[in-house]
mmCIF file of C-alpha atoms and ligand atoms in Angstrom:
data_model
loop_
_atom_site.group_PDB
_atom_site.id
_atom_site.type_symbol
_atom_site.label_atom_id
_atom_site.label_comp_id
_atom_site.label_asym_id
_atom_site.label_seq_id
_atom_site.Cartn_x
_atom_site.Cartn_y
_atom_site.Cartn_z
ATOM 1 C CA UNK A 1 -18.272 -7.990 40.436
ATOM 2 C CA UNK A 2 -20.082 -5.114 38.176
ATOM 3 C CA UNK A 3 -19.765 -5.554 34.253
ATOM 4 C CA UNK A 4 -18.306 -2.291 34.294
ATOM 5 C CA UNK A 5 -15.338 -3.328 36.866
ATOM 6 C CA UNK A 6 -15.017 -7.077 34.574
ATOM 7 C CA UNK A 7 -14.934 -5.018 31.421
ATOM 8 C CA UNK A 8 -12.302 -2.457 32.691
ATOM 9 C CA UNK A 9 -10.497 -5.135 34.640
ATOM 10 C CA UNK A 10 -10.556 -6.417 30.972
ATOM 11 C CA UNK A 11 -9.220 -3.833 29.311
ATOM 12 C CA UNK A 12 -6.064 -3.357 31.684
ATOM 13 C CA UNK A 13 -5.326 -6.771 31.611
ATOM 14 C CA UNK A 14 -5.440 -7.375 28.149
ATOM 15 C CA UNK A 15 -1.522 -7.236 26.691
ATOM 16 C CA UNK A 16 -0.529 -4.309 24.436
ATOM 17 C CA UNK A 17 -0.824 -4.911 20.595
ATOM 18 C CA UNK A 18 2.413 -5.901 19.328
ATOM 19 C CA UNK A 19 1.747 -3.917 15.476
ATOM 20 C CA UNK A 20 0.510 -0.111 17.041
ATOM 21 C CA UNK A 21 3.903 -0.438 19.999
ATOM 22 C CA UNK A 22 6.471 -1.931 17.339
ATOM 23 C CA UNK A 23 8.725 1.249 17.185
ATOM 24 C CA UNK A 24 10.318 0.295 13.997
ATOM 25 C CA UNK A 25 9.933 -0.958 10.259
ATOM 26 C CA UNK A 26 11.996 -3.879 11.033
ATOM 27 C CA UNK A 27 9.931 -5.147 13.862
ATOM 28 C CA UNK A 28 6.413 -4.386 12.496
ATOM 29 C CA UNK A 29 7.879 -6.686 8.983
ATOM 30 C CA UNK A 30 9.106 -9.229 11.456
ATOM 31 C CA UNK A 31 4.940 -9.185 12.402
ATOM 32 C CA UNK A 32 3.950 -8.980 9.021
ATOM 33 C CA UNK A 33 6.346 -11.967 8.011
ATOM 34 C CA UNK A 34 4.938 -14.368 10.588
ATOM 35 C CA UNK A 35 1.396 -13.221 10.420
ATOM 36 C CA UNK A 36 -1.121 -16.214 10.638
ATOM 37 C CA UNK A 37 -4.239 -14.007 10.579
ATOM 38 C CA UNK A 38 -5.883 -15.138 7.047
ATOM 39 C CA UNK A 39 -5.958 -19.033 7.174
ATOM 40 C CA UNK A 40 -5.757 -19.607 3.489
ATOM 41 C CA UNK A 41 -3.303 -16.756 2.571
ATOM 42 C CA UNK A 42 -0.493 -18.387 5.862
ATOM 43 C CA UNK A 43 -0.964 -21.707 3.969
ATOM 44 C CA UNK A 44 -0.632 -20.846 0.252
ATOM 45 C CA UNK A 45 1.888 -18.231 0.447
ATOM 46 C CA UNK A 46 5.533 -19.052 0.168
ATOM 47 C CA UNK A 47 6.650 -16.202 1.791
ATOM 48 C CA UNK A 48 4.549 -12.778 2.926
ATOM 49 C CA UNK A 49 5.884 -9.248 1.574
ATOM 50 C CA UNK A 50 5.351 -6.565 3.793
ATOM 51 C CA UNK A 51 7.419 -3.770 1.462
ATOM 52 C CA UNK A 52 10.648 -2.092 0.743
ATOM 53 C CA UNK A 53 12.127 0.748 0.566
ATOM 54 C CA UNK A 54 13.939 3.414 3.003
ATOM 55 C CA UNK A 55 11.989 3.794 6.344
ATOM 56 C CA UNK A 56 11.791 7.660 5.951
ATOM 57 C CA UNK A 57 10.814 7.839 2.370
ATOM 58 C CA UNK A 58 8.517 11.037 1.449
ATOM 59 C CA UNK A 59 6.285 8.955 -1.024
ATOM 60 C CA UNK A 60 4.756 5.349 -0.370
ATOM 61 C CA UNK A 61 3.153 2.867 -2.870
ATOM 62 C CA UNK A 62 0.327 0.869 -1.942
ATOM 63 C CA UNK A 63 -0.468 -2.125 -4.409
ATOM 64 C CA UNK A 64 -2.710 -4.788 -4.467
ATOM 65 C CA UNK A 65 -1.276 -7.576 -3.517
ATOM 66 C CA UNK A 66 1.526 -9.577 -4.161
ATOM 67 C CA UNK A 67 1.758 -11.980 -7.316
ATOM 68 C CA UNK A 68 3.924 -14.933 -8.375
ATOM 69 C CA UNK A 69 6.795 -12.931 -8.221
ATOM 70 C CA UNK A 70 6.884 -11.273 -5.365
ATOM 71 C CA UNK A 71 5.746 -14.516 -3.220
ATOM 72 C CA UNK A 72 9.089 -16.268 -4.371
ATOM 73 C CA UNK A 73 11.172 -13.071 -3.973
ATOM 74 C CA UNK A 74 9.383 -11.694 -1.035
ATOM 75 C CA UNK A 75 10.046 -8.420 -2.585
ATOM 76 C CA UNK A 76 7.001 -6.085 -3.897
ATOM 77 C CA UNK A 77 6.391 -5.541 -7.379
ATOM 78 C CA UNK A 78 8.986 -7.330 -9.183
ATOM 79 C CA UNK A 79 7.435 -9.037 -12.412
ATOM 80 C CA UNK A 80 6.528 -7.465 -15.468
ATOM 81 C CA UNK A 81 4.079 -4.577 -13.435
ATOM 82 C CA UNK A 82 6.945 -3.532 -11.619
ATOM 83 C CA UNK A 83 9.147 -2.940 -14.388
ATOM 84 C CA UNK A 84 6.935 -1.214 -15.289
ATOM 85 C CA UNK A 85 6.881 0.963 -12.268
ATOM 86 C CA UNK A 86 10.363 1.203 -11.974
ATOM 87 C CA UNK A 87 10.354 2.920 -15.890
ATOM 88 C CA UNK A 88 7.546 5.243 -14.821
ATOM 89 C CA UNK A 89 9.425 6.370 -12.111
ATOM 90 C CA UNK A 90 12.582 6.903 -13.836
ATOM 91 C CA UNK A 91 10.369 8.792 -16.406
ATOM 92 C CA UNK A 92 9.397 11.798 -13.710
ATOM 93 C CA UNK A 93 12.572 11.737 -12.144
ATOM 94 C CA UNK A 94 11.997 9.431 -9.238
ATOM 95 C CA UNK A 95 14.407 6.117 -8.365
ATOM 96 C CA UNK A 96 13.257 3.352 -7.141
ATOM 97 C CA UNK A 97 14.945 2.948 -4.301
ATOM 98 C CA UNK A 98 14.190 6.433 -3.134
ATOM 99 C CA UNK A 99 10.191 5.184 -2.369
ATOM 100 C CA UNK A 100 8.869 2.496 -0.512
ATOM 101 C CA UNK A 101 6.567 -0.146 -2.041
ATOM 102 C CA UNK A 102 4.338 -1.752 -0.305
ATOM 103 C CA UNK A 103 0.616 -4.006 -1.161
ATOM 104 C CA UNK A 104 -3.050 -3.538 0.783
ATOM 105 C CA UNK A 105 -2.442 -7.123 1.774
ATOM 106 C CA UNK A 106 0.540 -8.943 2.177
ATOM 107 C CA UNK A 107 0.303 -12.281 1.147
ATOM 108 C CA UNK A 108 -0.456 -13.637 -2.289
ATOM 109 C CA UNK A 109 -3.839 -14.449 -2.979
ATOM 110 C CA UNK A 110 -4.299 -18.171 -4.276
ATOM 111 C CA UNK A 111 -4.305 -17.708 -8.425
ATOM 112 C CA UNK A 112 -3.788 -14.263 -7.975
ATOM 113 C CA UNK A 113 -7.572 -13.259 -7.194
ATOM 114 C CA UNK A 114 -8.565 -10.320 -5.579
ATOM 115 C CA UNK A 115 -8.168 -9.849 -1.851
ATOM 116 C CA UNK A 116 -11.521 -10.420 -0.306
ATOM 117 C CA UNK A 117 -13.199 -8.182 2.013
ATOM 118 C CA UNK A 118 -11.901 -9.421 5.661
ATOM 119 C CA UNK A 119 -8.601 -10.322 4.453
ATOM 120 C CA UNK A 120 -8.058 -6.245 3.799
ATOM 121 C CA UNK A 121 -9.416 -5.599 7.126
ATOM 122 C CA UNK A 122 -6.576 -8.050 8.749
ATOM 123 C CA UNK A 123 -3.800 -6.700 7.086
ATOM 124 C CA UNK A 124 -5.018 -3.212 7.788
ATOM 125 C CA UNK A 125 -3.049 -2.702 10.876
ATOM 126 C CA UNK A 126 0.059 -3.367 8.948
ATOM 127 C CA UNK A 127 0.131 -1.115 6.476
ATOM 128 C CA UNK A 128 -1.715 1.907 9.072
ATOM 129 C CA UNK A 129 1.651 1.517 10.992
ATOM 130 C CA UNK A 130 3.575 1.392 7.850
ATOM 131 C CA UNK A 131 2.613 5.057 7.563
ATOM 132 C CA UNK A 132 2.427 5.754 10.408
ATOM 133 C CA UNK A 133 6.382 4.736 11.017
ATOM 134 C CA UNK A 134 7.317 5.982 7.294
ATOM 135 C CA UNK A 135 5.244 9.489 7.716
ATOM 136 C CA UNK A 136 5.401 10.377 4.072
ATOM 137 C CA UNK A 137 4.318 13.432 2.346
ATOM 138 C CA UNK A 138 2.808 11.468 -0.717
ATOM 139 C CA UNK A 139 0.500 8.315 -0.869
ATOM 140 C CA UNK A 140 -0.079 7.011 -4.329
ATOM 141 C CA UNK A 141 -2.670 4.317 -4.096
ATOM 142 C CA UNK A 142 -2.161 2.364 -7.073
ATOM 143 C CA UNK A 143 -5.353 0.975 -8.683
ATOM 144 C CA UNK A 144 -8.539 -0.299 -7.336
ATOM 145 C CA UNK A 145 -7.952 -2.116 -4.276
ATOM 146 C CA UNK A 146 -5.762 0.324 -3.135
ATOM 147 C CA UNK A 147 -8.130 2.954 -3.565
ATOM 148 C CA UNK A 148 -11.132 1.185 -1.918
ATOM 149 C CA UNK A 149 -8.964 0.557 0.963
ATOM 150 C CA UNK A 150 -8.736 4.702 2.194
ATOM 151 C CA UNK A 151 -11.455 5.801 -0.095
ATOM 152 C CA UNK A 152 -14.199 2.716 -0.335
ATOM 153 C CA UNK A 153 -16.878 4.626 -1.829
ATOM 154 C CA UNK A 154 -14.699 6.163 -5.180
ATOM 155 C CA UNK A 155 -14.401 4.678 -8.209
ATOM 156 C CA UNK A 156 -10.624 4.226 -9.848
ATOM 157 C CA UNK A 157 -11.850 5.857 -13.356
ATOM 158 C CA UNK A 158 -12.981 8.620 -11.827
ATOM 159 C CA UNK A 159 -10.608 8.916 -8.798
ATOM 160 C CA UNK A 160 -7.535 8.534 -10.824
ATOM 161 C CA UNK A 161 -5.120 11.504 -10.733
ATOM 162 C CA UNK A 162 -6.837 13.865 -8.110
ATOM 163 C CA UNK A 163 -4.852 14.260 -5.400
ATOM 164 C CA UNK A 164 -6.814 14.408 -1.937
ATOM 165 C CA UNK A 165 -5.876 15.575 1.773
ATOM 166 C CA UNK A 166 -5.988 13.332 4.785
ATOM 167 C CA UNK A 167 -5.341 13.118 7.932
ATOM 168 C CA UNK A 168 -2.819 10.309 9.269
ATOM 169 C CA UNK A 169 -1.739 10.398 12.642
ATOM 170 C CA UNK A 170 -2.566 13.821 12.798
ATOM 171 C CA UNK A 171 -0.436 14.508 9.791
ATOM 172 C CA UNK A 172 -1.672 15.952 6.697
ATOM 173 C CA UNK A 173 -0.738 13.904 4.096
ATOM 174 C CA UNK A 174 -1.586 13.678 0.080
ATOM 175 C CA UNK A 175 -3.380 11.027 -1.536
ATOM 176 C CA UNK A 176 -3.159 10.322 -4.744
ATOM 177 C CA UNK A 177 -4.973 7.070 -6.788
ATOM 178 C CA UNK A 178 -3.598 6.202 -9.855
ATOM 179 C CA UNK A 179 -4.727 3.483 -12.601
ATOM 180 C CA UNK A 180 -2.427 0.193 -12.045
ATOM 181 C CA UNK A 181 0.745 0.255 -13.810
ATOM 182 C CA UNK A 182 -0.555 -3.375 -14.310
ATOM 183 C CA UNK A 183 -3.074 -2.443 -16.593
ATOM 184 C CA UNK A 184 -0.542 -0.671 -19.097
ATOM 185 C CA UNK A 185 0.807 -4.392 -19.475
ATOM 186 C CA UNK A 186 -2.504 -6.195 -20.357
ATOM 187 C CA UNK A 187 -3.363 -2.898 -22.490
ATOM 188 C CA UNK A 188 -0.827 -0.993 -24.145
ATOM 189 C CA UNK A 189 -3.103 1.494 -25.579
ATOM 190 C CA UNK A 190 -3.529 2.411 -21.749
ATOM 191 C CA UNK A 191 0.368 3.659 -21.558
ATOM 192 C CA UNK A 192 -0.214 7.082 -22.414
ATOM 193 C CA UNK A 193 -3.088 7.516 -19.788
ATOM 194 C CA UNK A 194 -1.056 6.007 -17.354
ATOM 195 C CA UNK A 195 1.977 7.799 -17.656
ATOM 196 C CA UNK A 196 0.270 11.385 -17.963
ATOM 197 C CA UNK A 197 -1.493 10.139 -14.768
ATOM 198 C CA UNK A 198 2.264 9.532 -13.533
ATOM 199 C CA UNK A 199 3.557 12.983 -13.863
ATOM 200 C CA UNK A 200 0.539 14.217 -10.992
ATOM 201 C CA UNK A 201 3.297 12.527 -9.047
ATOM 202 C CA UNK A 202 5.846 15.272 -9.579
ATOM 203 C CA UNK A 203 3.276 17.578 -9.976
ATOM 204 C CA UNK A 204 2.318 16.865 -6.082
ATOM 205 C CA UNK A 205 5.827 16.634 -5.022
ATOM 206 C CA UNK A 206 6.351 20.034 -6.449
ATOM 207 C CA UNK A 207 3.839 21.679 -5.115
ATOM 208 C CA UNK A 208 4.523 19.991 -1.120
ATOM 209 C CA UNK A 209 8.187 21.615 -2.092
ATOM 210 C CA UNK A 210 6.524 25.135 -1.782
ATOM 211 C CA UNK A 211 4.938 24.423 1.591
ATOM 212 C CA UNK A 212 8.062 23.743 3.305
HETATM 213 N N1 LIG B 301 2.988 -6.642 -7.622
HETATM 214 C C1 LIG B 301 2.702 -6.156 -6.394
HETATM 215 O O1 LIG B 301 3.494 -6.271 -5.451
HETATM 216 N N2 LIG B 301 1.520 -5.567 -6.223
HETATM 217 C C2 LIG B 301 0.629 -5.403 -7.187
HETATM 218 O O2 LIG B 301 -0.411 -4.801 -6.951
HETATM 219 C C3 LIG B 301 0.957 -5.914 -8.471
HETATM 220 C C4 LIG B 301 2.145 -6.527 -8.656
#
């Protein structure tokens, strides 16, 4: 037998992935929830957190990662950063439970430290599919990590607030980063920044309101 025949004969045989064929929210967060992909994060985490929200919202969230809070609840942002999500929201006219929520990875990090490298590129699938499925209008990519994950080359200080176009299964769809409503908690002198940034939000919803 050729390479090229065992390589094909590969290929065929090989059984469909389970996260690009799930046809729905619930059964790609079934995945997500029994995910054993990043050793450390499966042991440590109490429970993993793929998101919330409705399944045909027109803007998504993407975090960091979940913290304390969201491990135990297996809800995204629910301590003190997403109260403070929930207010800026309220502030341009947005409910919570309109959006859906979701983190770059989906399993707390032990102490809360920043994802590393190859556990982003494991959970990757998940949260490609997430949009995929969801096939919102607006991405706001909240903070660093979430930035680096679509735009790995930006920095958040200067990246913050200017909405981009990209392409997601051959959709057009907006990008916007935004500064961490996270860092508004550790420095309050940072509120005002990060709320102006929040009103680009409406400001981008408004404007996709005029294209359909
Ligand atoms: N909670 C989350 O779910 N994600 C964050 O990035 C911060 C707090």
């Amino acid at each position: 037998m050729s390479d090229l025949t065992e390589l094909s004969q590969g290929d065929l045989f090989a059984p469909p992935d389970p996260i690009i064929t799930c046809k729905t929210l619930a059964e790609l967060h079934g995945l997500i929830q029994a995910c054993t992909k990043c050793e450390e994060l499966a042991e440590y985490r109490t429970r993993a957190v793929p998101g919330a929200g409705p399944a045909d919202a027109r803007v998504v969230f993407v975090g960091e990662a979940p913290g304390r809070w969201e491990d135990q609840k297996g809800e995204p942002f629910v301590g003190d950063a997403g109260a403070y999500l929930t207010e800026l929201l309220e502030k341009i006219g947005l409910e919570r439970a309109q959006v859906f929520i979701t983190n770059v990875i989906k399993c707390r990090p032990p102490e809360n430290r920043s994802p590393k490298a190859p556990e982003m590129e494991s959970c990757a699938p998940y949260l490609e599919r997430q949009l995929a499925l969801i096939k919102p209008d607006l991405v706001v990519l909240l903070g660093r990590v979430a930035l680096e994950r679509f735009y790995p080359k930006e920095k958040i200080t200067e990246a913050a607030a200017v909405p981009r176009r990209r392409t997601v299964g051959g959709r057009e769809v907006v990008f916007l980063p935004l500064l961490h409503p996270a860092f508004g908690i550790r420095r309050q002198d940072l509120k005002p920044e990060i709320e102006r940034q929040f009103w680009k939000i409406r400001e981008a919803l408004d404007e996709l309101a005029t294209r359909t």
